[in-house]
Coordinates of C-alpha atoms in Angstrom, one line a residue:
Chain A
M1040 CA 0.0 0.0 0.0
M1041 CA 1.4 3.4 -1.0
P1042 CA 1.5 6.0 1.6
G1043 CA -1.0 8.7 0.8
I1044 CA -1.2 12.4 1.5
K1045 CA -3.0 11.5 4.8
D1046 CA 0.1 9.7 6.1
I1047 CA 2.3 12.6 5.1
L1048 CA 0.1 15.0 7.0
M1049 CA 0.0 12.9 10.1
I1050 CA 3.8 12.7 10.2
L1051 CA 4.3 16.4 9.3
P1052 CA 5.8 17.6 12.6
E1053 CA 8.5 14.9 12.3
I1054 CA 9.1 15.8 8.7
V1055 CA 9.5 19.5 9.5
V1056 CA 12.0 18.8 12.3
A1057 CA 14.1 16.4 10.2
V1058 CA 14.1 18.6 7.1
A1059 CA 14.9 21.7 9.1
A1060 CA 17.8 19.9 10.8
C1061 CA 19.3 18.8 7.5
V1062 CA 18.9 22.3 6.0
L1063 CA 20.5 23.9 9.1
L1064 CA 23.5 21.6 8.8
M1065 CA 24.1 23.3 5.4
V1066 CA 23.2 26.8 6.4
E1067 CA 25.9 26.5 9.1
F1068 CA 28.6 26.8 6.3
L1069 CA 27.1 30.1 5.2
C1070 CA 27.6 31.6 8.7
R1071 CA 30.8 33.3 9.8
K1072 CA 32.9 31.3 12.3
G1073 CA 31.7 31.9 15.8
E1074 CA 28.4 33.4 14.6
R1075 CA 26.5 30.2 15.3
T1076 CA 23.8 31.6 17.6
I1077 CA 21.5 32.1 14.5
I1078 CA 21.4 28.3 14.0
G1079 CA 20.1 28.0 17.6
V1080 CA 17.4 30.6 16.9
F1081 CA 16.3 28.7 13.8
A1082 CA 16.3 25.5 15.8
I1083 CA 13.9 27.1 18.3
L1084 CA 11.7 28.3 15.5
T1085 CA 11.6 24.8 14.0
A1086 CA 10.6 23.3 17.3
S1087 CA 7.9 26.0 17.7
V1088 CA 6.5 25.4 14.2
A1089 CA 6.4 21.6 14.8
A1090 CA 4.7 22.2 18.1
A1091 CA 2.1 24.4 16.4
I1092 CA 1.5 21.7 13.8
S1093 CA 1.1 19.1 16.5
L1094 CA -1.4 21.2 18.3
Y1095 CA -3.3 21.8 15.1
L1096 CA -3.4 18.1 14.3
M1097 CA -5.0 17.5 17.7
T1098 CA -8.1 19.4 16.4
T1099 CA -8.4 17.4 13.2
D1100 CA -9.9 14.0 12.3
Y1101 CA -6.5 12.5 11.9
M1102 CA -6.3 12.2 15.6
G1103 CA -6.2 8.6 16.8
G1104 CA -5.5 7.3 13.3
V1105 CA -2.6 5.2 12.1
A1106 CA -0.3 5.9 9.2
F1107 CA 2.1 3.9 7.1
S1108 CA 0.3 0.5 7.5
G1109 CA 0.2 0.7 11.3
M1110 CA 3.8 1.7 11.8
F1111 CA 2.9 5.2 13.2
I1112 CA 0.1 6.4 15.3
L1113 CA -1.1 10.0 15.9
D1114 CA -2.9 10.0 19.2
G1115 CA -3.3 12.2 22.3
Y1116 CA -0.8 10.2 24.2
S1117 CA 2.0 10.8 21.7
T1118 CA 1.0 14.5 21.3
M1119 CA 1.3 15.0 25.0
F1120 CA 4.8 13.5 25.1
K1121 CA 5.7 15.6 22.0
L1122 CA 4.8 18.8 23.8
I1123 CA 7.3 17.7 26.6
F1124 CA 10.0 17.1 23.9
Y1125 CA 9.4 20.5 22.2
L1126 CA 9.6 22.3 25.5
A1127 CA 12.7 20.4 26.6
T1128 CA 14.4 21.2 23.4
I1129 CA 13.5 24.9 23.3
L1130 CA 14.5 25.5 26.9
S1131 CA 17.8 23.7 26.6
I1132 CA 18.7 25.6 23.5
V1133 CA 17.9 28.9 25.3
I1134 CA 20.3 28.0 28.1
S1135 CA 22.9 26.8 25.6
F1136 CA 23.4 30.3 24.1
Y1137 CA 25.1 31.5 27.3
Y1138 CA 26.8 28.3 28.1
T1139 CA 28.4 27.7 24.6
R1140 CA 29.7 31.3 24.7
E1141 CA 31.2 30.8 28.2
E1142 CA 32.8 27.5 27.4
G1143 CA 33.9 28.4 23.9
I1144 CA 31.9 25.8 22.1
K1145 CA 32.0 26.8 18.4
G1146 CA 30.2 24.2 16.4
G1147 CA 26.7 25.1 15.1
E1148 CA 26.0 21.4 14.7
Y1149 CA 25.4 21.5 18.5
Y1150 CA 21.9 22.8 17.8
T1151 CA 21.3 20.6 14.8
L1152 CA 22.1 17.5 16.8
M1153 CA 19.5 18.5 19.3
L1154 CA 16.9 18.8 16.5
F1155 CA 17.8 15.3 15.2
S1156 CA 17.4 14.0 18.7
L1157 CA 14.1 15.7 19.0
C1158 CA 13.0 14.0 15.8
G1159 CA 14.0 10.6 17.2
M1160 CA 12.0 11.2 20.4
M1161 CA 8.9 12.2 18.4
V1162 CA 9.2 9.0 16.3
M1163 CA 9.5 7.0 19.5
A1164 CA 6.4 8.6 21.1
S1165 CA 4.3 7.8 17.9
G1166 CA 5.8 4.4 17.1
R1167 CA 3.3 1.6 17.1
D1168 CA 5.7 -1.0 15.8
L1169 CA 8.8 -2.2 17.5
L1170 CA 10.7 -1.3 14.3
T1171 CA 9.7 2.4 14.4
I1172 CA 10.3 2.5 18.1
Y1173 CA 13.8 1.1 17.7
I1174 CA 14.7 3.4 14.9
G1175 CA 13.4 6.4 16.9
L1176 CA 15.3 5.2 19.9
E1177 CA 18.6 5.2 18.0
L1178 CA 17.9 8.4 16.2
M1179 CA 17.4 10.0 19.7
S1180 CA 20.5 8.4 21.2
L1181 CA 23.2 8.8 18.6
P1182 CA 23.1 12.7 18.6
V1183 CA 23.1 12.7 22.4
Y1184 CA 26.2 10.5 22.4
V1185 CA 27.9 13.2 20.3
L1186 CA 26.5 16.1 22.3
T1187 CA 27.9 14.5 25.5
G1188 CA 31.4 14.7 24.1
F1189 CA 31.1 18.3 22.9
L1190 CA 33.4 19.9 25.5
D1191 CA 36.7 18.7 24.0
R1192 CA 38.8 20.7 26.5
D1193 CA 37.3 18.8 29.4
K1194 CA 38.6 15.2 29.9
R1195 CA 35.4 14.2 31.6
S1196 CA 33.2 15.1 28.6
V1197 CA 34.8 12.7 26.1
E1198 CA 35.1 10.1 28.7
G1199 CA 31.4 10.3 29.5
A1200 CA 30.6 10.1 25.8
M1201 CA 32.7 7.0 25.4
K1202 CA 31.1 5.3 28.4
Y1203 CA 27.6 6.3 27.1
V1204 CA 28.2 5.0 23.6
I1205 CA 29.6 1.6 24.7
L1206 CA 26.9 1.0 27.3
G1207 CA 24.2 2.4 24.9
G1208 CA 25.3 0.0 22.2
F1209 CA 25.3 -2.9 24.7
S1210 CA 21.8 -2.1 25.9
S1211 CA 20.4 -1.7 22.4
G1212 CA 21.9 -5.1 21.6
I1213 CA 20.0 -6.7 24.5
L1214 CA 16.9 -4.8 23.5
L1215 CA 17.1 -6.0 19.9
Y1216 CA 17.6 -9.6 21.1
G1217 CA 14.4 -9.3 23.1
I1218 CA 12.6 -7.8 20.1
S1219 CA 13.8 -10.6 17.8
I1220 CA 12.5 -13.2 20.3
I1221 CA 9.1 -11.4 20.5
Y1222 CA 9.0 -11.5 16.7
G1223 CA 9.8 -15.2 16.7
V1224 CA 7.1 -16.0 19.3
T1225 CA 4.3 -13.7 18.0
G1226 CA 5.1 -13.5 14.3
S1227 CA 4.8 -9.7 14.3
T1228 CA 6.5 -6.5 15.5
E1229 CA 3.3 -4.5 15.6
L1230 CA 2.1 -3.8 19.1
T1231 CA -1.6 -4.7 18.6
A1232 CA -0.7 -7.9 16.7
I1233 CA 1.8 -8.8 19.5
A1234 CA -1.0 -8.3 22.1
R1235 CA -3.3 -10.4 20.1
A1236 CA -0.8 -13.3 19.8
F1237 CA 0.1 -13.2 23.5
G1238 CA -3.6 -13.1 24.3
E1239 CA -4.3 -16.2 22.3
A1240 CA -1.3 -18.1 23.5
G1241 CA -1.6 -17.1 27.2
G1242 CA 0.8 -18.6 29.7
L1243 CA 4.4 -17.8 30.2
T1244 CA 7.1 -19.7 28.4
P1245 CA 10.8 -19.3 29.4
V1246 CA 11.3 -17.7 25.9
V1247 CA 8.7 -15.0 26.6
G1248 CA 10.3 -14.3 29.9
L1249 CA 13.6 -13.8 28.2
A1250 CA 12.0 -11.4 25.8
I1251 CA 10.5 -9.4 28.6
V1252 CA 13.8 -9.2 30.4
G1253 CA 15.4 -8.0 27.2
L1254 CA 12.9 -5.2 26.8
I1255 CA 13.2 -4.2 30.4
C1256 CA 17.0 -4.0 30.0
G1257 CA 16.8 -1.9 26.9
F1258 CA 14.2 0.5 28.1
G1259 CA 15.5 0.5 31.7
F1260 CA 18.9 1.7 30.3
K1261 CA 17.3 4.7 28.6
V1262 CA 15.3 5.7 31.7
A1263 CA 18.4 5.1 33.9
A1264 CA 16.7 2.5 36.1
V1265 CA 18.8 0.3 38.5
P1266 CA 20.7 -2.0 37.6
F1267 CA 21.1 -0.3 34.2
H1268 CA 22.0 3.1 35.7
A1269 CA 25.8 2.9 35.7
W1270 CA 26.3 5.4 32.9
T1271 CA 24.1 8.1 34.4
P1272 CA 26.4 9.9 36.9
D1273 CA 29.4 10.0 34.7
V1274 CA 27.5 11.1 31.6
Y1275 CA 25.6 13.7 33.5
E1276 CA 28.7 15.1 35.0
G1277 CA 30.8 15.1 31.9
A1278 CA 28.3 16.5 29.4
P1279 CA 27.9 20.2 28.9
T1280 CA 25.3 21.3 31.4
P1281 CA 22.5 22.3 28.9
V1282 CA 23.0 18.8 27.3
T1283 CA 22.6 17.2 30.7
A1284 CA 19.4 19.2 31.2
F1285 CA 18.2 18.1 27.8
M1286 CA 18.9 14.4 28.2
S1287 CA 17.6 14.3 31.8
V1288 CA 14.2 15.5 30.5
G1289 CA 13.7 14.8 26.8
P1290 CA 15.2 11.3 26.2
K1291 CA 14.1 10.2 29.6
A1292 CA 10.5 11.1 28.9
A1293 CA 10.8 9.5 25.4
A1294 CA 12.0 6.3 27.0
F1295 CA 9.0 6.4 29.3
A1296 CA 6.7 7.0 26.3
I1297 CA 7.8 3.7 24.7
F1298 CA 8.1 1.9 28.0
L1299 CA 4.4 2.7 28.7
R1300 CA 3.2 2.0 25.2
V1301 CA 5.0 -1.3 24.7
F1302 CA 4.2 -2.7 28.1
T1303 CA 0.6 -1.5 28.5
E1304 CA -0.4 -2.1 24.8
G1305 CA 1.8 -4.9 23.5
L1306 CA 2.5 -6.8 26.6
L1307 CA -0.8 -6.3 28.5
P1308 CA -1.8 -10.0 28.1
V1309 CA 1.3 -11.1 30.0
Y1310 CA 0.8 -8.4 32.6
E1311 CA 1.3 -10.7 35.7
H1312 CA 4.7 -11.7 34.4
W1313 CA 6.3 -8.3 33.9
Q1314 CA 4.6 -6.6 36.8
V1315 CA 6.8 -8.2 39.5
L1316 CA 10.0 -7.5 37.5
V1317 CA 9.1 -3.8 37.0
A1318 CA 8.1 -3.4 40.6
V1319 CA 11.5 -4.8 41.8
V1320 CA 13.4 -2.5 39.4
A1321 CA 11.3 0.5 40.4
V1322 CA 11.8 0.0 44.1
A1323 CA 15.6 -0.6 43.7
T1324 CA 15.8 2.5 41.5
M1325 CA 14.1 4.8 44.0
F1326 CA 16.2 3.7 46.9
Y1327 CA 19.5 3.5 45.1
G1328 CA 19.2 6.9 43.5
N1329 CA 18.0 8.7 46.6
I1330 CA 20.5 7.1 49.0
V1331 CA 23.6 7.5 46.8
A1332 CA 22.7 11.1 46.0
I1333 CA 23.3 11.9 49.7
V1334 CA 27.1 11.6 49.5
Q1335 CA 27.7 13.5 46.3
T1336 CA 29.7 16.7 46.2
N1337 CA 29.1 17.7 42.6
I1338 CA 25.7 19.1 42.0
K1339 CA 25.4 17.6 38.5
R1340 CA 26.2 14.2 39.9
M1341 CA 23.7 14.8 42.7
L1342 CA 21.0 15.7 40.1
A1343 CA 22.0 12.6 38.2
Y1344 CA 21.3 10.3 41.2
S1345 CA 18.1 12.4 41.8
S1346 CA 17.1 11.7 38.2
I1347 CA 17.6 8.0 38.8
G1348 CA 15.4 8.2 41.9
H1349 CA 12.7 10.1 39.9
A1350 CA 12.8 7.4 37.2
G1351 CA 11.9 5.0 40.0
Y1352 CA 8.7 6.9 40.9
A1353 CA 7.7 7.2 37.3
L1354 CA 8.2 3.5 36.8
L1355 CA 5.7 2.9 39.6
G1356 CA 3.1 4.7 37.4
L1357 CA 3.6 1.9 34.9
L1358 CA 2.6 -0.8 37.3
P1359 CA -1.1 -0.3 37.6
A1360 CA -1.3 -0.6 33.7
T1361 CA -4.4 1.6 33.8
N1362 CA -5.2 4.9 32.1
D1363 CA -4.9 6.7 35.4
G1364 CA -1.4 5.3 35.8
V1365 CA -0.4 6.4 32.2
A1366 CA -1.8 9.9 32.8
S1367 CA 0.0 10.2 36.1
V1368 CA 3.3 9.4 34.4
I1369 CA 2.7 12.0 31.7
Y1370 CA 1.8 14.6 34.3
Y1371 CA 5.0 13.6 36.3
M1372 CA 7.1 14.1 33.1
F1373 CA 5.6 17.6 32.6
V1374 CA 6.4 18.4 36.3
Y1375 CA 9.9 17.0 36.0
L1376 CA 10.5 19.0 32.8
F1377 CA 9.9 22.3 34.6
M1378 CA 11.7 21.6 37.9
N1379 CA 14.7 19.8 36.5
M1380 CA 15.2 22.2 33.6
G1381 CA 15.0 25.0 36.2
A1382 CA 17.5 23.4 38.5
F1383 CA 20.0 22.9 35.7
A1384 CA 19.4 26.4 34.5
V1385 CA 20.5 27.6 38.0
V1386 CA 23.6 25.5 37.6
V1387 CA 24.3 27.1 34.2
F1388 CA 23.6 30.5 35.8
M1389 CA 26.4 29.8 38.4
R1390 CA 28.9 29.0 35.6
R1391 CA 31.0 32.1 35.2
A1392 CA 34.7 32.5 34.5
S1393 CA 36.7 30.5 37.1
Q1394 CA 33.6 29.4 39.0
S1395 CA 32.4 26.1 37.7
G1396 CA 29.2 26.2 39.6
E1397 CA 29.2 22.5 39.7
L1398 CA 30.3 21.9 43.3
I1399 CA 27.6 21.9 45.9
E1400 CA 30.0 24.0 48.0
D1401 CA 29.7 26.8 45.4
Y1402 CA 26.2 27.4 46.8
R1403 CA 27.4 28.1 50.3
G1404 CA 25.7 31.3 51.5
L1405 CA 24.2 32.1 48.1
A1406 CA 21.2 33.7 49.8
K1407 CA 23.3 36.5 51.2
N1408 CA 24.6 37.5 47.8
H1409 CA 21.8 36.6 45.4
R1410 CA 18.4 36.5 47.0
A1411 CA 16.4 35.8 43.8
L1412 CA 18.7 33.0 42.5
S1413 CA 18.7 31.2 45.8
L1414 CA 14.9 31.5 46.1
A1415 CA 14.6 29.9 42.6
M1416 CA 16.9 27.0 43.6
L1417 CA 14.8 26.6 46.8
V1418 CA 11.7 26.2 44.7
F1419 CA 13.3 23.6 42.5
M1420 CA 14.8 21.7 45.4
F1421 CA 11.5 21.6 47.2
S1422 CA 9.7 20.6 44.1
L1423 CA 12.2 17.8 43.4
A1424 CA 11.8 16.7 47.0
G1425 CA 8.0 16.7 46.6
I1426 CA 7.1 19.2 49.2
P1427 CA 3.7 20.9 48.9
P1428 CA 2.5 23.2 47.4
T1429 CA 5.1 22.6 44.6
A1430 CA 4.4 20.6 41.5
G1431 CA 6.7 17.7 42.5
F1432 CA 4.2 16.9 45.3
V1433 CA 1.2 16.8 43.0
G1434 CA 3.1 14.7 40.5
K1435 CA 4.0 12.0 43.1
F1436 CA 0.5 12.2 44.5
Y1437 CA -1.2 11.2 41.2
I1438 CA 1.2 8.3 40.8
F1439 CA 0.6 7.1 44.3
M1440 CA -3.2 7.5 43.8
A1441 CA -3.0 5.3 40.7
L1442 CA -1.2 2.7 42.7
V1443 CA -3.7 2.8 45.6
D1444 CA -6.6 2.6 43.2
K1445 CA -5.2 -0.7 41.8
G1446 CA -4.8 -2.0 45.4
M1447 CA -1.0 -1.7 45.5
V1448 CA -0.9 0.1 48.9
E1449 CA 2.4 -1.4 50.0
L1450 CA 4.2 0.0 46.9
A1451 CA 2.8 3.4 47.5
L1452 CA 4.0 3.3 51.1
I1453 CA 7.5 2.2 50.1
A1454 CA 7.6 5.1 47.6
V1455 CA 6.7 7.5 50.4
V1456 CA 9.5 6.2 52.5
A1457 CA 11.9 6.7 49.5
S1458 CA 10.7 10.3 49.1
A1459 CA 11.5 11.0 52.8
V1460 CA 15.1 9.8 52.2
A1461 CA 15.3 12.0 49.1
A1462 CA 14.1 15.1 51.0
Y1463 CA 17.4 15.0 53.0
F1464 CA 19.8 15.8 50.2
Y1465 CA 17.6 18.4 48.5
I1466 CA 17.1 20.3 51.7
R1467 CA 20.9 20.1 52.4
V1468 CA 21.4 22.3 49.4
V1469 CA 18.8 24.7 50.7
L1470 CA 20.4 24.8 54.1
L1471 CA 23.8 25.4 52.6
M1472 CA 22.4 28.4 50.7
Y1473 CA 20.4 30.0 53.6
M1474 CA 22.0 29.0 56.9
K1475 CA 25.7 29.3 56.0
E1476 CA 27.8 32.4 55.6
P1477 CA 29.4 32.9 52.2
V1478 CA 33.1 32.3 52.0
R1479 CA 33.5 34.4 48.9
T1480 CA 31.5 36.4 46.5
H1481 CA 29.5 34.5 43.9
L1482 CA 29.8 35.1 40.2
T1483 CA 26.7 34.7 38.1
A1484 CA 25.8 34.8 34.5
E1485 CA 24.5 38.1 33.1
S1486 CA 22.2 36.3 30.6
F1487 CA 18.6 37.1 29.9
G1488 CA 18.0 33.7 28.3
V1489 CA 19.1 31.6 31.3
G1490 CA 17.1 33.9 33.6
L1491 CA 14.1 33.4 31.4
V1492 CA 14.4 29.6 31.6
I1493 CA 14.6 29.8 35.4
A1494 CA 11.5 31.9 35.5
V1495 CA 9.6 29.5 33.2
G1496 CA 10.8 26.7 35.5
I1497 CA 9.5 28.5 38.6
I1498 CA 6.1 29.3 37.0
G1499 CA 5.8 25.6 35.9
A1500 CA 6.8 24.2 39.2
I1501 CA 4.4 26.4 41.1
V1502 CA 1.4 26.6 38.7
L1503 CA 1.3 22.8 38.2
G1504 CA 1.5 22.4 41.9
V1505 CA -1.2 24.9 42.9
Y1506 CA -3.6 24.4 40.0
P1507 CA -3.0 20.9 38.5
G1508 CA -6.6 20.4 37.4
Y1509 CA -6.5 21.7 33.8
L1510 CA -3.5 19.8 32.7
I1511 CA -4.3 16.5 34.4
D1512 CA -7.9 16.6 33.0
L1513 CA -6.5 17.2 29.5
I1514 CA -4.1 14.4 29.8
Q1515 CA -6.7 12.0 31.2
R1516 CA -9.1 12.9 28.4
V1517 CA -6.7 12.5 25.5
S1518 CA -4.2 9.9 26.4
A1519 CA -6.1 6.7 27.1
L1520 CA -3.9 3.7 26.1
V1521 CA -5.6 0.7 27.6
Chain B
M1377 CA 16.8 -28.2 5.1
V1378 CA 18.5 -26.7 8.2
P1379 CA 16.0 -26.7 11.1
L1380 CA 15.1 -23.3 12.7
S1381 CA 16.6 -24.3 16.1
W1382 CA 20.1 -24.5 14.6
Y1383 CA 19.9 -20.8 13.6
I1384 CA 18.6 -19.8 17.0
I1385 CA 21.4 -21.7 18.7
V1386 CA 24.0 -20.1 16.5
G1387 CA 22.4 -16.7 17.2
S1388 CA 22.3 -17.1 20.9
V1389 CA 25.9 -18.4 21.0
L1390 CA 27.1 -15.4 19.0
F1391 CA 25.1 -13.2 21.3
L1392 CA 26.7 -14.6 24.4
I1393 CA 30.2 -14.3 22.9
G1394 CA 29.4 -10.7 22.2
V1395 CA 28.1 -10.1 25.8
A1396 CA 31.2 -11.7 27.2
G1397 CA 33.4 -9.6 25.0
V1398 CA 31.9 -6.4 26.2
L1399 CA 32.1 -7.4 29.8
F1400 CA 35.6 -8.9 29.9
R1401 CA 37.8 -7.4 27.1
R1402 CA 39.6 -4.2 27.9
N1403 CA 40.5 -2.9 24.5
I1404 CA 37.8 -0.4 23.3
I1405 CA 38.0 -1.5 19.7
V1406 CA 37.4 -5.1 20.7
V1407 CA 34.5 -4.0 22.9
L1408 CA 33.0 -2.3 19.9
M1409 CA 33.5 -5.4 17.8
S1410 CA 31.7 -7.4 20.4
I1411 CA 28.7 -5.0 20.3
E1412 CA 28.6 -5.6 16.5
L1413 CA 28.6 -9.3 17.2
M1414 CA 25.6 -8.9 19.5
L1415 CA 23.7 -6.9 16.8
N1416 CA 24.6 -9.4 14.1
S1417 CA 23.4 -12.3 16.2
V1418 CA 20.1 -10.5 16.4
N1419 CA 20.1 -10.3 12.6
I1420 CA 20.5 -14.1 12.3
N1421 CA 17.5 -14.5 14.6
L1422 CA 15.4 -12.1 12.7
V1423 CA 16.2 -13.5 9.3
A1424 CA 15.8 -17.1 10.5
F1425 CA 12.3 -16.4 12.0
S1426 CA 11.4 -14.4 8.9
Q1427 CA 12.3 -17.3 6.6
Y1428 CA 10.6 -19.9 8.8
M1429 CA 7.3 -17.9 9.1
E1430 CA 7.4 -16.7 5.5
D1431 CA 6.9 -13.1 6.7
L1432 CA 9.1 -10.4 5.3
R1433 CA 9.0 -8.2 8.4
G1434 CA 12.1 -9.8 10.0
Q1435 CA 14.3 -9.3 7.0
I1436 CA 13.3 -5.6 6.7
F1437 CA 14.1 -5.2 10.4
A1438 CA 17.5 -6.8 9.8
I1439 CA 18.3 -4.3 7.1
F1440 CA 17.4 -1.5 9.5
T1441 CA 19.5 -3.0 12.3
I1442 CA 22.6 -3.2 9.9
T1443 CA 22.1 0.5 9.0
V1444 CA 21.8 1.6 12.6
A1445 CA 24.8 -0.6 13.7
A1446 CA 26.9 1.2 11.1
C1447 CA 25.8 4.6 12.4
E1448 CA 26.5 3.6 15.9
V1449 CA 30.0 2.4 15.1
A1450 CA 30.7 5.6 13.2
V1451 CA 29.7 7.7 16.3
A1452 CA 31.6 5.4 18.6
L1453 CA 34.8 5.5 16.5
G1454 CA 34.6 9.3 16.3
I1455 CA 34.4 9.6 20.1
L1456 CA 37.2 7.1 20.4
I1457 CA 39.4 9.2 18.2
A1458 CA 38.7 12.2 20.3
L1459 CA 39.5 10.2 23.4
V1460 CA 42.8 8.9 22.0
K1461 CA 43.8 12.4 20.9
S1462 CA 43.2 13.9 24.3
R1463 CA 44.4 11.1 26.5
G1464 CA 46.1 8.5 24.5
V1465 CA 44.2 5.6 26.0
H1466 CA 43.0 2.5 24.3
N1467 CA 41.6 0.5 27.2
T1468 CA 38.3 0.6 29.1
D1469 CA 39.9 0.6 32.5
E1470 CA 42.0 3.7 31.7
I1471 CA 39.0 6.0 31.4
D1472 CA 38.5 6.4 35.1
T1473 CA 38.5 10.2 35.8
M1474 CA 35.0 9.8 37.1
K1475 CA 34.0 6.7 39.1
G1476 CA 30.4 5.9 38.1

């Protein structure tokens, strides 16, 4: 069957992003050396145009339809995730302007790679076939590997990239092996056909168990779940800070998008078999991330472990395999977008001249010197810790409610204990800023862009906490999977 | 005719050799070769299933896997060159500035 105009229209946002990225690669040669900001501006424009098209498509009849013989689906679920990706890309490009100038990063392909990664994430969210999902996954990851190694003066950057690419290749090998077994058992790679085949066959054979383990390994690596988290701290520390912000929000949300879709759509008939495995992984992830974060001295590493911990909470939202669970994870990803992007924007704001802004000690007594900046960091830390009335609290609340509705009260209680542990290291940063005397003056960025992202983060982290109704209703209305 | 199980056995043996290579070899080039071995064992699986079930999907998937594997190696070798230039290391246990 030939793809028609309908298929092209449904995939238009992806086409716009991919074509614009290719064109920008060429435009870069027309720019004078060092004048690469314009590429970033065009990248932001591209993401905005694609966002507008996605929002427009939501109002058309194409919604809920499949394109390219079932390879691709345009539904509310994928559109919600795409909004997260657009926002993550735009916000990280905005903080990149200052950071690349400060660090002397020249290449304009920096922004183009982000667009390619964005395109991969969008394909993942809309993938309805393991083939599309895998291609999207690699299209998302490969540019991020390169972006991680972009700071060629810093040893840690290239080292992080090398570790990332080796472990990433290893995990996608395991994921592919799982996919090949699923193909062999069910005779298809399309999620609905897989669900049908599993439903008819019923029962767990050792082979299916192996396939489930393969998928959990592959997806677990991308969301940084224990025991596949080993790359996270090194990569987060080594990568340029805006790239760390980008990959802690965008690719992580994209990995959750496929995790949820594959497990609640394709593997729903074997629910009882993967449920225990995912529960063990989620609990281990929450506790490991939150406990190891306590001893960190580098704030990027601390946020890396915090990101591992948050992956654990979000994985819990997968366990009920209900629409409420799915909606709670999407809401959590929105919340995480604002608070984490904001926290990394503060780290970028502290990067100035000789001050790396990466050590937690750099924040000692910040409140005496920079009242507004420390207040912003306070909001983000409270939100990450899940203290009301911030958005982090509401996000966790919805996930726990989805668990309780399905009768998994024990898991919800365990998660509450894990959040209590987490509160310690977030509040430690706040105490250091407010209760200690500064040992030296703090340098900060004089950048409107970074300040803007911090402001957006604060607004998101507070509005989604105080007034969650509109967004959660919208998500619940449009993003039913089961 | 060679039965399906033979292909699957070859595939899984190759896969395990690849996993062992990634976990136990120190030279980064050898590690990358082992990852290729893992991906190619998957291709054997996919093509064997595809032939057995007379369904083309698996063969198409294998072509995509080969393409992606090529891209991945290109990126990995690029990063390796940057690493060798800046540090002169070739082994996995020498990249230890950060302890993950």
